[in-house]
PDB file of C-alpha atoms and ligand atoms in Angstrom:
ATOM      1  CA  UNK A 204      43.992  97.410 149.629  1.00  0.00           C
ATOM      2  CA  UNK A 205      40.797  99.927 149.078  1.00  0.00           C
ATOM      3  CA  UNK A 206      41.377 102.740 146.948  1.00  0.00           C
ATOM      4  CA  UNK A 207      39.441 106.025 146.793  1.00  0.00           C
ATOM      5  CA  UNK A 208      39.736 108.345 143.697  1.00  0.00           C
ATOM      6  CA  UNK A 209      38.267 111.697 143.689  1.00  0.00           C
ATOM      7  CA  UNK A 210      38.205 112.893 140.090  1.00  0.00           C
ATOM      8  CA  UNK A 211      36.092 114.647 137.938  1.00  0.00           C
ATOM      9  CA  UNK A 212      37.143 112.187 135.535  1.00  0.00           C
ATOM     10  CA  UNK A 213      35.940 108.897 137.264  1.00  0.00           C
ATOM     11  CA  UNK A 214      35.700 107.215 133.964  1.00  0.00           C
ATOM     12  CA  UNK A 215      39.336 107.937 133.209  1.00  0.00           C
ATOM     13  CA  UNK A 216      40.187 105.904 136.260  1.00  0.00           C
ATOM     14  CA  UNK A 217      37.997 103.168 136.015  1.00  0.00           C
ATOM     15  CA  UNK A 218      38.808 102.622 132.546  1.00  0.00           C
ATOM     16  CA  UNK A 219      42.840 102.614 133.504  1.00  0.00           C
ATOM     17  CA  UNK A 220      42.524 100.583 136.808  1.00  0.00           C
ATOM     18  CA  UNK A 221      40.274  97.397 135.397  1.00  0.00           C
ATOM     19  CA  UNK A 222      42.862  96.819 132.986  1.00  0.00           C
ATOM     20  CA  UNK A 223      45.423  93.867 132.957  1.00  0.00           C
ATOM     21  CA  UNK A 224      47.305  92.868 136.083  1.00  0.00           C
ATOM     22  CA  UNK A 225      45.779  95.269 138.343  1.00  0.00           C
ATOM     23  CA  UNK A 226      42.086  94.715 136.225  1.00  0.00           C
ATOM     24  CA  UNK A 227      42.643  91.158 137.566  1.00  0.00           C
ATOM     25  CA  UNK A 228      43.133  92.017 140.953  1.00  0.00           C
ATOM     26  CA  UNK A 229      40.101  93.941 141.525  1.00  0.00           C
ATOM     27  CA  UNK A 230      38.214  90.914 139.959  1.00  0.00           C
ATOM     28  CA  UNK A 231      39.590  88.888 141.884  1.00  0.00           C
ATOM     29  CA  UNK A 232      39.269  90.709 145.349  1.00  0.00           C
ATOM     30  CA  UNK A 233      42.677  91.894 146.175  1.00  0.00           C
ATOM     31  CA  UNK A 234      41.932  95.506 145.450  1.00  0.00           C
ATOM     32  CA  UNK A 235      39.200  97.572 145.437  1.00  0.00           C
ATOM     33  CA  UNK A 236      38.333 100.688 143.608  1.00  0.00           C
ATOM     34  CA  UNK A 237      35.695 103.388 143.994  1.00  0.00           C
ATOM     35  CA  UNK A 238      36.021 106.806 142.317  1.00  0.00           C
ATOM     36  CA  UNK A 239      34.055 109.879 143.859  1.00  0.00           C
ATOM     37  CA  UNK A 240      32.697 112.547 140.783  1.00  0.00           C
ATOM     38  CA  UNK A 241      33.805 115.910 142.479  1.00  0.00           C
ATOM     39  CA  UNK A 242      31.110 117.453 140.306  1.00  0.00           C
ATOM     40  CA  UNK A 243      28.496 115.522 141.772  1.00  0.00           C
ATOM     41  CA  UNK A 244      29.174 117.781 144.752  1.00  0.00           C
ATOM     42  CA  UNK A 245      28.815 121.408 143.096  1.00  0.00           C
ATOM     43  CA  UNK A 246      27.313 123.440 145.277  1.00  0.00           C
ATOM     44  CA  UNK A 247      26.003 125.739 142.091  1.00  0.00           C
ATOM     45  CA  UNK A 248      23.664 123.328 141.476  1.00  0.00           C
ATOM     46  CA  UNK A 249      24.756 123.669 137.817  1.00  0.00           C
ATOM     47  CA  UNK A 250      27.944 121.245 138.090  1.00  0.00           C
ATOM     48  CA  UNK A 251      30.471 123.904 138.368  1.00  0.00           C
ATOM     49  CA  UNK A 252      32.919 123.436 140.454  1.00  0.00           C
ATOM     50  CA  UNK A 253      35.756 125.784 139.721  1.00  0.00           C
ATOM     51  CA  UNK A 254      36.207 129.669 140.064  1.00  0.00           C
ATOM     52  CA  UNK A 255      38.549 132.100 138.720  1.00  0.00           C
ATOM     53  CA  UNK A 256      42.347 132.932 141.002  1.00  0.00           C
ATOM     54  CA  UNK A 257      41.765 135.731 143.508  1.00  0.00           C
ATOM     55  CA  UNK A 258      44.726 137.376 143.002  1.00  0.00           C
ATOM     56  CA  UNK A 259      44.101 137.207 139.138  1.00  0.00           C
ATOM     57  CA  UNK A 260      46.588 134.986 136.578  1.00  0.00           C
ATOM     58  CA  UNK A 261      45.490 132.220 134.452  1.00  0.00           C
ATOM     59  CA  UNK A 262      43.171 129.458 134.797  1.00  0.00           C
ATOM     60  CA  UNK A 263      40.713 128.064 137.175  1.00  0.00           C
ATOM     61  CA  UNK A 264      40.934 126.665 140.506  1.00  0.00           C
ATOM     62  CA  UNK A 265      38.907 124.098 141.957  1.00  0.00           C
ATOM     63  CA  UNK A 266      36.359 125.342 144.771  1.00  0.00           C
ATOM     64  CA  UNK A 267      37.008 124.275 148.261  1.00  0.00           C
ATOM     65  CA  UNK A 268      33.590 122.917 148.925  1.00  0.00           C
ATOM     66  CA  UNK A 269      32.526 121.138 146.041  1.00  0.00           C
ATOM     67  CA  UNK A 270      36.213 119.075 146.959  1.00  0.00           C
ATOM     68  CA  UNK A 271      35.800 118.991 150.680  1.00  0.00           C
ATOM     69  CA  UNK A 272      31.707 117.616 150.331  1.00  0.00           C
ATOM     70  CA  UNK A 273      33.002 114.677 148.006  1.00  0.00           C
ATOM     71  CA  UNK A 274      35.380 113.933 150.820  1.00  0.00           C
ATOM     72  CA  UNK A 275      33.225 114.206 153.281  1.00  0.00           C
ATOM     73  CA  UNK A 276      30.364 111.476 151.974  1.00  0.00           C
ATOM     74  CA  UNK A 277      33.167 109.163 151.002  1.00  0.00           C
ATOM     75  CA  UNK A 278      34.476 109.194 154.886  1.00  0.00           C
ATOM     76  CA  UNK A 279      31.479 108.722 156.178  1.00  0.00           C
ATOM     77  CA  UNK A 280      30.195 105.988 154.006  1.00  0.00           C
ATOM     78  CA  UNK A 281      33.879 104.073 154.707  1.00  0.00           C
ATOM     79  CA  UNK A 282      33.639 104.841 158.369  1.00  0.00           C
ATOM     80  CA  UNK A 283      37.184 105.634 158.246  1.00  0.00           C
ATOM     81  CA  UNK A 284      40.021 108.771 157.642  1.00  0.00           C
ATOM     82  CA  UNK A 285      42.771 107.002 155.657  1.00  0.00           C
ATOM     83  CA  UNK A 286      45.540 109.002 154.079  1.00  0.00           C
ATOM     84  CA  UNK A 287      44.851 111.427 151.669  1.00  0.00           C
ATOM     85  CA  UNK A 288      47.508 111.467 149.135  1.00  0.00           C
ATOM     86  CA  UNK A 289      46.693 114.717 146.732  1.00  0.00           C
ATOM     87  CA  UNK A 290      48.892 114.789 143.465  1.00  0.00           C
ATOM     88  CA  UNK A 291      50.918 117.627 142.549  1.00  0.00           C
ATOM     89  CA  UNK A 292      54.368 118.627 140.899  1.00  0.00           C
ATOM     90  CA  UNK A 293      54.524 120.617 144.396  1.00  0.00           C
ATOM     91  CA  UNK A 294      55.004 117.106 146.164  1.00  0.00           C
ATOM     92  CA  UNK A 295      57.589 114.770 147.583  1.00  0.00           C
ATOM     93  CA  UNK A 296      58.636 112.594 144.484  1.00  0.00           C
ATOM     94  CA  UNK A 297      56.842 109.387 144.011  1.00  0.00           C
ATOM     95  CA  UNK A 298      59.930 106.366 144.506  1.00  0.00           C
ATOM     96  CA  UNK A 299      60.001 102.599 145.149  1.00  0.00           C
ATOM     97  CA  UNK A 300      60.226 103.341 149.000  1.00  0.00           C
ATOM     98  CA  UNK A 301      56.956 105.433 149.016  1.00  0.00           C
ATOM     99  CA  UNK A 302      55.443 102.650 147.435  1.00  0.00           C
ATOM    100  CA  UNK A 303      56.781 100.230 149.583  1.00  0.00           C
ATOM    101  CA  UNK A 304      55.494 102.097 152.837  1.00  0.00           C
ATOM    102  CA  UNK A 305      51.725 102.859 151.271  1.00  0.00           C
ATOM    103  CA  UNK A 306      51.219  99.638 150.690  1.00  0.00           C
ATOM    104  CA  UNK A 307      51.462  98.738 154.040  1.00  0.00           C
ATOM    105  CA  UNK A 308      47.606 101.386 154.633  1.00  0.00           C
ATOM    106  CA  UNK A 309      44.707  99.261 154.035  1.00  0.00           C
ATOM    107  CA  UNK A 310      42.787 102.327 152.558  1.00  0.00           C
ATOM    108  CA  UNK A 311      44.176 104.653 150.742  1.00  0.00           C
ATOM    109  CA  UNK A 312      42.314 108.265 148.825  1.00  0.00           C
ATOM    110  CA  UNK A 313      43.360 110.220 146.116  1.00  0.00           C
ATOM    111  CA  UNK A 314      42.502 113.863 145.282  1.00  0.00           C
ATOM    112  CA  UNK A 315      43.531 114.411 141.580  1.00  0.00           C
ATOM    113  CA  UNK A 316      43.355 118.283 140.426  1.00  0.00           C
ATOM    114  CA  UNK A 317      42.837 119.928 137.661  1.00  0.00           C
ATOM    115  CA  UNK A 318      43.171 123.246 136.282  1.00  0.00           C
ATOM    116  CA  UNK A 319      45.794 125.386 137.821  1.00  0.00           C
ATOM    117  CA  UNK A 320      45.389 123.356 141.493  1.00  0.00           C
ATOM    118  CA  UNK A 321      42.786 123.010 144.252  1.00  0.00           C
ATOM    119  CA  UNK A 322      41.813 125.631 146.770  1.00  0.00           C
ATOM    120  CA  UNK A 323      44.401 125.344 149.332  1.00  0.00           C
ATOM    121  CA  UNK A 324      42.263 125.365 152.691  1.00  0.00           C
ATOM    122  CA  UNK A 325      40.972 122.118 151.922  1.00  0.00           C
ATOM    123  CA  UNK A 326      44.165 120.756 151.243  1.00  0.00           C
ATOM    124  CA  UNK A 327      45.216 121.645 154.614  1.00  0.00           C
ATOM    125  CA  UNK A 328      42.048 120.147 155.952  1.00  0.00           C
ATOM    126  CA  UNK A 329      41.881 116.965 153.973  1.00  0.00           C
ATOM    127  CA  UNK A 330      45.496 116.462 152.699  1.00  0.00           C
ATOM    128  CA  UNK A 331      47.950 113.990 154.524  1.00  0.00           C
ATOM    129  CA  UNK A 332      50.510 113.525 151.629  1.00  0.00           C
ATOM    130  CA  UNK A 333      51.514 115.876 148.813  1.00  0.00           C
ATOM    131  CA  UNK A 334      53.304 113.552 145.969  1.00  0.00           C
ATOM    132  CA  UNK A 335      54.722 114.459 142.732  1.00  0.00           C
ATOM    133  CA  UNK A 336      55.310 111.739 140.493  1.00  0.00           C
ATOM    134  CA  UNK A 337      58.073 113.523 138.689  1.00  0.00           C
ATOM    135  CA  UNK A 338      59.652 117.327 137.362  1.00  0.00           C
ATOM    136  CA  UNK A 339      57.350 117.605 134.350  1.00  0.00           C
ATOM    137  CA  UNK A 340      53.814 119.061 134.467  1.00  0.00           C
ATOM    138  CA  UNK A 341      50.341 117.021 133.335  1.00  0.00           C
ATOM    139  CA  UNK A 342      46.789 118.499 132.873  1.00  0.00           C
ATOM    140  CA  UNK A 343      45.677 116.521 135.816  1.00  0.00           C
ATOM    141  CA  UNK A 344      46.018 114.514 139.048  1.00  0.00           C
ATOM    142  CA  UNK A 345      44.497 111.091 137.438  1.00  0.00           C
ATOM    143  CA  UNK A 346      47.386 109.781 135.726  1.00  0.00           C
ATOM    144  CA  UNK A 347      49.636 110.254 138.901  1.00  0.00           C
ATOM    145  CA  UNK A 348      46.992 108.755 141.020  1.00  0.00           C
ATOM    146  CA  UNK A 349      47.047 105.758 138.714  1.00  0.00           C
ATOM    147  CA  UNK A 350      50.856 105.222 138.420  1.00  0.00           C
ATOM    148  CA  UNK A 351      50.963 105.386 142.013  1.00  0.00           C
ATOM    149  CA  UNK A 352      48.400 102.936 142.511  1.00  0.00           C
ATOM    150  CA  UNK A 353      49.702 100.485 140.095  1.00  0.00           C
ATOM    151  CA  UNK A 354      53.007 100.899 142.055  1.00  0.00           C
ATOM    152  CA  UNK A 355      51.609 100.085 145.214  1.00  0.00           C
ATOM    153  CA  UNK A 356      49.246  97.346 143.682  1.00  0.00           C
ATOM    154  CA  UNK A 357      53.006  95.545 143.177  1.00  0.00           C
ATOM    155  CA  UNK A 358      53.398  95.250 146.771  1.00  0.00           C
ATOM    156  CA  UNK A 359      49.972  94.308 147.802  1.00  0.00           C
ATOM    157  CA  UNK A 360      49.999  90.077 148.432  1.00  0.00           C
ATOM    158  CA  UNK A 361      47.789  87.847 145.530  1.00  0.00           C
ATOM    159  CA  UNK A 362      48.435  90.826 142.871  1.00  0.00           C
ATOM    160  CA  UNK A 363      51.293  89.749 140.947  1.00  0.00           C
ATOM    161  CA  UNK A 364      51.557  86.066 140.678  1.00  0.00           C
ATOM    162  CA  UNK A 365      54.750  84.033 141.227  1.00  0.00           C
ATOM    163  CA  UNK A 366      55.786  84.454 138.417  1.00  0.00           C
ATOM    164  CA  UNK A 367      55.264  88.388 138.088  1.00  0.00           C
ATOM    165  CA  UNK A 368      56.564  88.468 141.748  1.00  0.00           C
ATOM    166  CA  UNK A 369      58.951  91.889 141.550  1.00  0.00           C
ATOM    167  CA  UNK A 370      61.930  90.454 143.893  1.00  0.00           C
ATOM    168  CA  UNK A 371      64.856  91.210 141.390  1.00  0.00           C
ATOM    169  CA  UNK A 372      63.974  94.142 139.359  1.00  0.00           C
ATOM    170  CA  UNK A 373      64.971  97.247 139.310  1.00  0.00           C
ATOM    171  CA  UNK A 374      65.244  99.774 142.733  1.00  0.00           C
ATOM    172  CA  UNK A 375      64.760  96.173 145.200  1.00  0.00           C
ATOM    173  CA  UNK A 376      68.421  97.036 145.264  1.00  0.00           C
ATOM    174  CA  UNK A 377      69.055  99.990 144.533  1.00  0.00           C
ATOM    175  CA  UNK A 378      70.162  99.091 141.146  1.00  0.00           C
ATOM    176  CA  UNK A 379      68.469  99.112 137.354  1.00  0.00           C
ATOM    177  CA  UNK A 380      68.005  96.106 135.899  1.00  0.00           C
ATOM    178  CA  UNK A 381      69.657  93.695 133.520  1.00  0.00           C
ATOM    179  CA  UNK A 382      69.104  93.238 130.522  1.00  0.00           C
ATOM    180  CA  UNK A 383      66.670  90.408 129.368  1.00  0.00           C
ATOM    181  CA  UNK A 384      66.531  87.826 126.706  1.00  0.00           C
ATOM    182  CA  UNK A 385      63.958  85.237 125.088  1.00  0.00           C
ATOM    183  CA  UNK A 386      63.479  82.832 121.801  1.00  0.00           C
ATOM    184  CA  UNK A 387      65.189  82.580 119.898  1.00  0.00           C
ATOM    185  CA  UNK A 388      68.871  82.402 120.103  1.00  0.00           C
ATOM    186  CA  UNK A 389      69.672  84.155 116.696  1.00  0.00           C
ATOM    187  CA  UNK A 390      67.109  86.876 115.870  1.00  0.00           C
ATOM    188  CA  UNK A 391      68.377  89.385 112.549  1.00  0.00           C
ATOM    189  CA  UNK A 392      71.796  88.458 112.829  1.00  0.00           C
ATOM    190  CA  UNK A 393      72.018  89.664 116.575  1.00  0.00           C
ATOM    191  CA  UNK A 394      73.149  86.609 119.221  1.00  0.00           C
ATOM    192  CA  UNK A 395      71.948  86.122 122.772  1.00  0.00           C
ATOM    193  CA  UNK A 396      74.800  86.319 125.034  1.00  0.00           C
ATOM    194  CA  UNK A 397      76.605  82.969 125.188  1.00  0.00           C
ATOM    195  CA  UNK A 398      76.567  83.695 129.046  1.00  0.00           C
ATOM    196  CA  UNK A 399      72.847  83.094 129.746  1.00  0.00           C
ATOM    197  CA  UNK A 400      72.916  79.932 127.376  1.00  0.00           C
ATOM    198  CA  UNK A 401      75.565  78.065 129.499  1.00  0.00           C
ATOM    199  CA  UNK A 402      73.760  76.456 132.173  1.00  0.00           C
ATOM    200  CA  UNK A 403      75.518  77.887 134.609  1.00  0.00           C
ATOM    201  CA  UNK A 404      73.989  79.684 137.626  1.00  0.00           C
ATOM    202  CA  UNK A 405      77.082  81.332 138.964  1.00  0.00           C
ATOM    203  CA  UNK A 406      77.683  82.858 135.876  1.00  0.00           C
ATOM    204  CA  UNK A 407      74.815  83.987 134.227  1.00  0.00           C
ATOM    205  CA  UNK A 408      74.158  85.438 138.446  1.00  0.00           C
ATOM    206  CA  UNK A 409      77.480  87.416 137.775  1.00  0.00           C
ATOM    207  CA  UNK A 410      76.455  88.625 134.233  1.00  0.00           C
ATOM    208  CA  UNK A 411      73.534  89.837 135.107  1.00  0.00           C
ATOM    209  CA  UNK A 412      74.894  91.808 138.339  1.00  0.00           C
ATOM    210  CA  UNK A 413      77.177  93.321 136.058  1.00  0.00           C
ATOM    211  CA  UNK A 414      75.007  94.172 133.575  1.00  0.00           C
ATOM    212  CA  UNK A 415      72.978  96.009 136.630  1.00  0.00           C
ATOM    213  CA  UNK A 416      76.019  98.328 137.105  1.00  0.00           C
ATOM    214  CA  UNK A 417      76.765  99.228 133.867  1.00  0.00           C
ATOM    215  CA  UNK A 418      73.545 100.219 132.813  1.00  0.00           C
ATOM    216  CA  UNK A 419      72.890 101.990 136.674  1.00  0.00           C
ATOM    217  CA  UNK A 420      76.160 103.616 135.988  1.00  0.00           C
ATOM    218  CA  UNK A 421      75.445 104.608 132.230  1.00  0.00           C
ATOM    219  CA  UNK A 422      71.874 105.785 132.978  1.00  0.00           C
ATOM    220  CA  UNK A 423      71.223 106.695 136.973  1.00  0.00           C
ATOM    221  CA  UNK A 424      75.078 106.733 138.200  1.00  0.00           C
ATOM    222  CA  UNK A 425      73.798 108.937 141.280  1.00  0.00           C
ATOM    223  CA  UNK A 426      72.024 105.530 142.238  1.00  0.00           C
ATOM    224  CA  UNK A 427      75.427 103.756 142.725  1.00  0.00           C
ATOM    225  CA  UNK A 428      76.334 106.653 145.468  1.00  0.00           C
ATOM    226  CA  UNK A 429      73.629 104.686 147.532  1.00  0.00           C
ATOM    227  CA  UNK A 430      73.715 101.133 146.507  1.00  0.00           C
ATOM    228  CA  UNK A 431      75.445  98.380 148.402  1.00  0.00           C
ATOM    229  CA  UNK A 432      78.623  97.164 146.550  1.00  0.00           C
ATOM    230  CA  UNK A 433      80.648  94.199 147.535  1.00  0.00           C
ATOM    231  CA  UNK A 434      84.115  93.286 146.503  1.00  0.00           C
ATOM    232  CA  UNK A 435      82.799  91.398 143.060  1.00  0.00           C
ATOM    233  CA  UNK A 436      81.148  94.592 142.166  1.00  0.00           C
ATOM    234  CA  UNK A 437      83.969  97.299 142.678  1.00  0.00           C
ATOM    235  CA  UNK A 438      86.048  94.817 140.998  1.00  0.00           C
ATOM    236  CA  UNK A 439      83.725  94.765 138.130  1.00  0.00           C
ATOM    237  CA  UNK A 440      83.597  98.587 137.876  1.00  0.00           C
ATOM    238  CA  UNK A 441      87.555  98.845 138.618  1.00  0.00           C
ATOM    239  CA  UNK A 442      87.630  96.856 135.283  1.00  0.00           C
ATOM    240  CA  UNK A 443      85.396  99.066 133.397  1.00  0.00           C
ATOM    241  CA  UNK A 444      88.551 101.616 133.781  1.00  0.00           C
ATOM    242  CA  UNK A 445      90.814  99.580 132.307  1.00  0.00           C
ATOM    243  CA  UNK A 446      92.621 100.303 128.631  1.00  0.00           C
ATOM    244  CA  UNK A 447      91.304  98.379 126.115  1.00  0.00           C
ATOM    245  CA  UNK A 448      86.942  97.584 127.755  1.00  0.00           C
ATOM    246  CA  UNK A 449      84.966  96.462 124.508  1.00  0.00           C
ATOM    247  CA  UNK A 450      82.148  98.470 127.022  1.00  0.00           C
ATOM    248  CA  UNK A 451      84.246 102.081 126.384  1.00  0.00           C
ATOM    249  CA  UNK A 452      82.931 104.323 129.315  1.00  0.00           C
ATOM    250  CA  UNK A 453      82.645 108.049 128.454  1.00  0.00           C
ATOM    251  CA  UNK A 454      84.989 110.400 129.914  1.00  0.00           C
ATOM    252  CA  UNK A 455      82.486 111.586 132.047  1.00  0.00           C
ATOM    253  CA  UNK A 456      81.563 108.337 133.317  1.00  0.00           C
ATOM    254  CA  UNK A 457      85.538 106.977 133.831  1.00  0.00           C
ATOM    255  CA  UNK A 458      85.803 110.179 135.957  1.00  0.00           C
ATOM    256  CA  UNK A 459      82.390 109.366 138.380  1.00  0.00           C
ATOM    257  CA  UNK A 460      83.468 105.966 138.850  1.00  0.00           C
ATOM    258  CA  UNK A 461      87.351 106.887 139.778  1.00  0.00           C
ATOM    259  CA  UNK A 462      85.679 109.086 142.065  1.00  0.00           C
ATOM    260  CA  UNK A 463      83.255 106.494 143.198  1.00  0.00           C
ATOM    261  CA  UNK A 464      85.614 103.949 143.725  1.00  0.00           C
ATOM    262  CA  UNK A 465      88.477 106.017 145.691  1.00  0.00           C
ATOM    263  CA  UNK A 466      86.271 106.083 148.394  1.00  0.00           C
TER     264      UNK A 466
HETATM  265  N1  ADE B 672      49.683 116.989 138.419  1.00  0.00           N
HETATM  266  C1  ADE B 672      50.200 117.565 137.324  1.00  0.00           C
HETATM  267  N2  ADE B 672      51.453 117.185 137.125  1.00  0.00           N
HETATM  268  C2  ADE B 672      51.772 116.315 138.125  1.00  0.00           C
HETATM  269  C3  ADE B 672      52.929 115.563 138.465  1.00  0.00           C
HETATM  270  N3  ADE B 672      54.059 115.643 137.756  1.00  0.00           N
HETATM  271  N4  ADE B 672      52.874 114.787 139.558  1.00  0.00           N
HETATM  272  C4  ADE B 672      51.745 114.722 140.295  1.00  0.00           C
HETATM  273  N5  ADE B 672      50.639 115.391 140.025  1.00  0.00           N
HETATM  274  C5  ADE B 672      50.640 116.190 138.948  1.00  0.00           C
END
């Protein structure tokens, strides 16, 4: 996987990016990473690259050209026109699934803005994706264009090592994930559950599927709407209903999951 970062805060990026896991996999050759300086490209000759809202209202927007020129070079020095993903709170939301399909691109460029946006008729001429990694509002695109490409690093074969490999965790099923434990067995009075210390696969499996559903139910119920649930698992939540559950639901979450479970 190549990515392409058009910034004017290249150093931002680089510093994020050749950092642990994904760090190793750019030393290593899985990834690649070259960030474009938008303000190399001012066509002021004076490194501006941003102009005041026709229309009026606050802030700056970033110039068409200057954006479009940086694009441009990096194209034609790649030979290529991968997707351009440009980062805004405009956007599709960022999810798992996103991730899952742009890691299938072998190139991949992102446009981060800053100031109140980019120009937007070279968005329309250079933009193939609009993403949003979430309803709140940062002071640029770099820190979206990095959590996506961590994200997507994930997926990419040779960057997480067996052991890192992200088959069970949380959204592979639609679920949040369990609960996890290490040394040792007593830490400030508070016990590891005696579940996960029994040896036995069947169990501790169960545990930890119920555990999934709980906390999916307590924190992200609208995730359970979608997830596939077998018998084990309705029977699971059925019991969560029941009088006397040391895990006492609120009422708002007995009356999503009697709702949930009637159909
Ligand atoms: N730029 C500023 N805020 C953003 C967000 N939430 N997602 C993507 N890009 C952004």
């Amino acid at each position: 996987m190549n990515y392409y970062v058009l910034t004017l805060f290249p150093e931002m990026i680089e510093n994020g990016m050749n950092t642990s896991i994904v760090g190793r996999a750019i030393a290593k050759g899985y990834l690649s990473l070259t960030t474009v300086n938008i303000r190399d490209y001012s066509v002021t000759g004076n490194g501006r690259i941003d102009d005041y809202p026709y229309g009026g209202g606050a802030g700056m927007v970033m110039q068409a050209e200057p954006v479009c020129r940086a694009y441009e070079d990096l194209i034609g020095r790649i030979g290529k026109r991968p997707r351009v993903v440009y980062l805004t709170p405009q956007g599709r939301v960022f999810s798992q699934q996103m991730a899952r399909e742009l890691a299938r691109e072998e190139d991949l460029i992102f446009l981060c803005g800053h100031y109140e946006g980019v120009d937007e008729r070279v968005l329309e001429e250079i933009a193939t994706d609009f993403v949003s990694i979430g309803d709140y509002v940062l002071t640029g695109g770099e820190l979206p264009a990095m959590v996506m490409m961590d994200s997507v690093a994930r997926m990419v074969p040779g960057v997480l090592s067996n052991q890192e490999s992200g088959q069970n965790e949380s959204f592979q099923d639609g679920l949040l994930e369990y609960p996890q434990y290490s040394r040792p067995e007593e830490w400030r009075g508070k016990l590891v559950p005696q579940v996960l210390l029994s040896g036995h696969h069947g169990n501790v499996d169960r545990w930890r599927r119920d555990q999934s559903l709980l906390r999916t139910l307590r924190s992200r119920p609208e995730l359970l709407e979608r997830a596939a649930l077998d018998k084990k698992d309705r029977k699971y939540l059925q019991s969560l209903l029941e009088e006397g559950q040391e895990t006492a639901l609120t009422d708002d979450e007995k009356s999503f999951l009697a709702k949930l479970l009637a159909i």
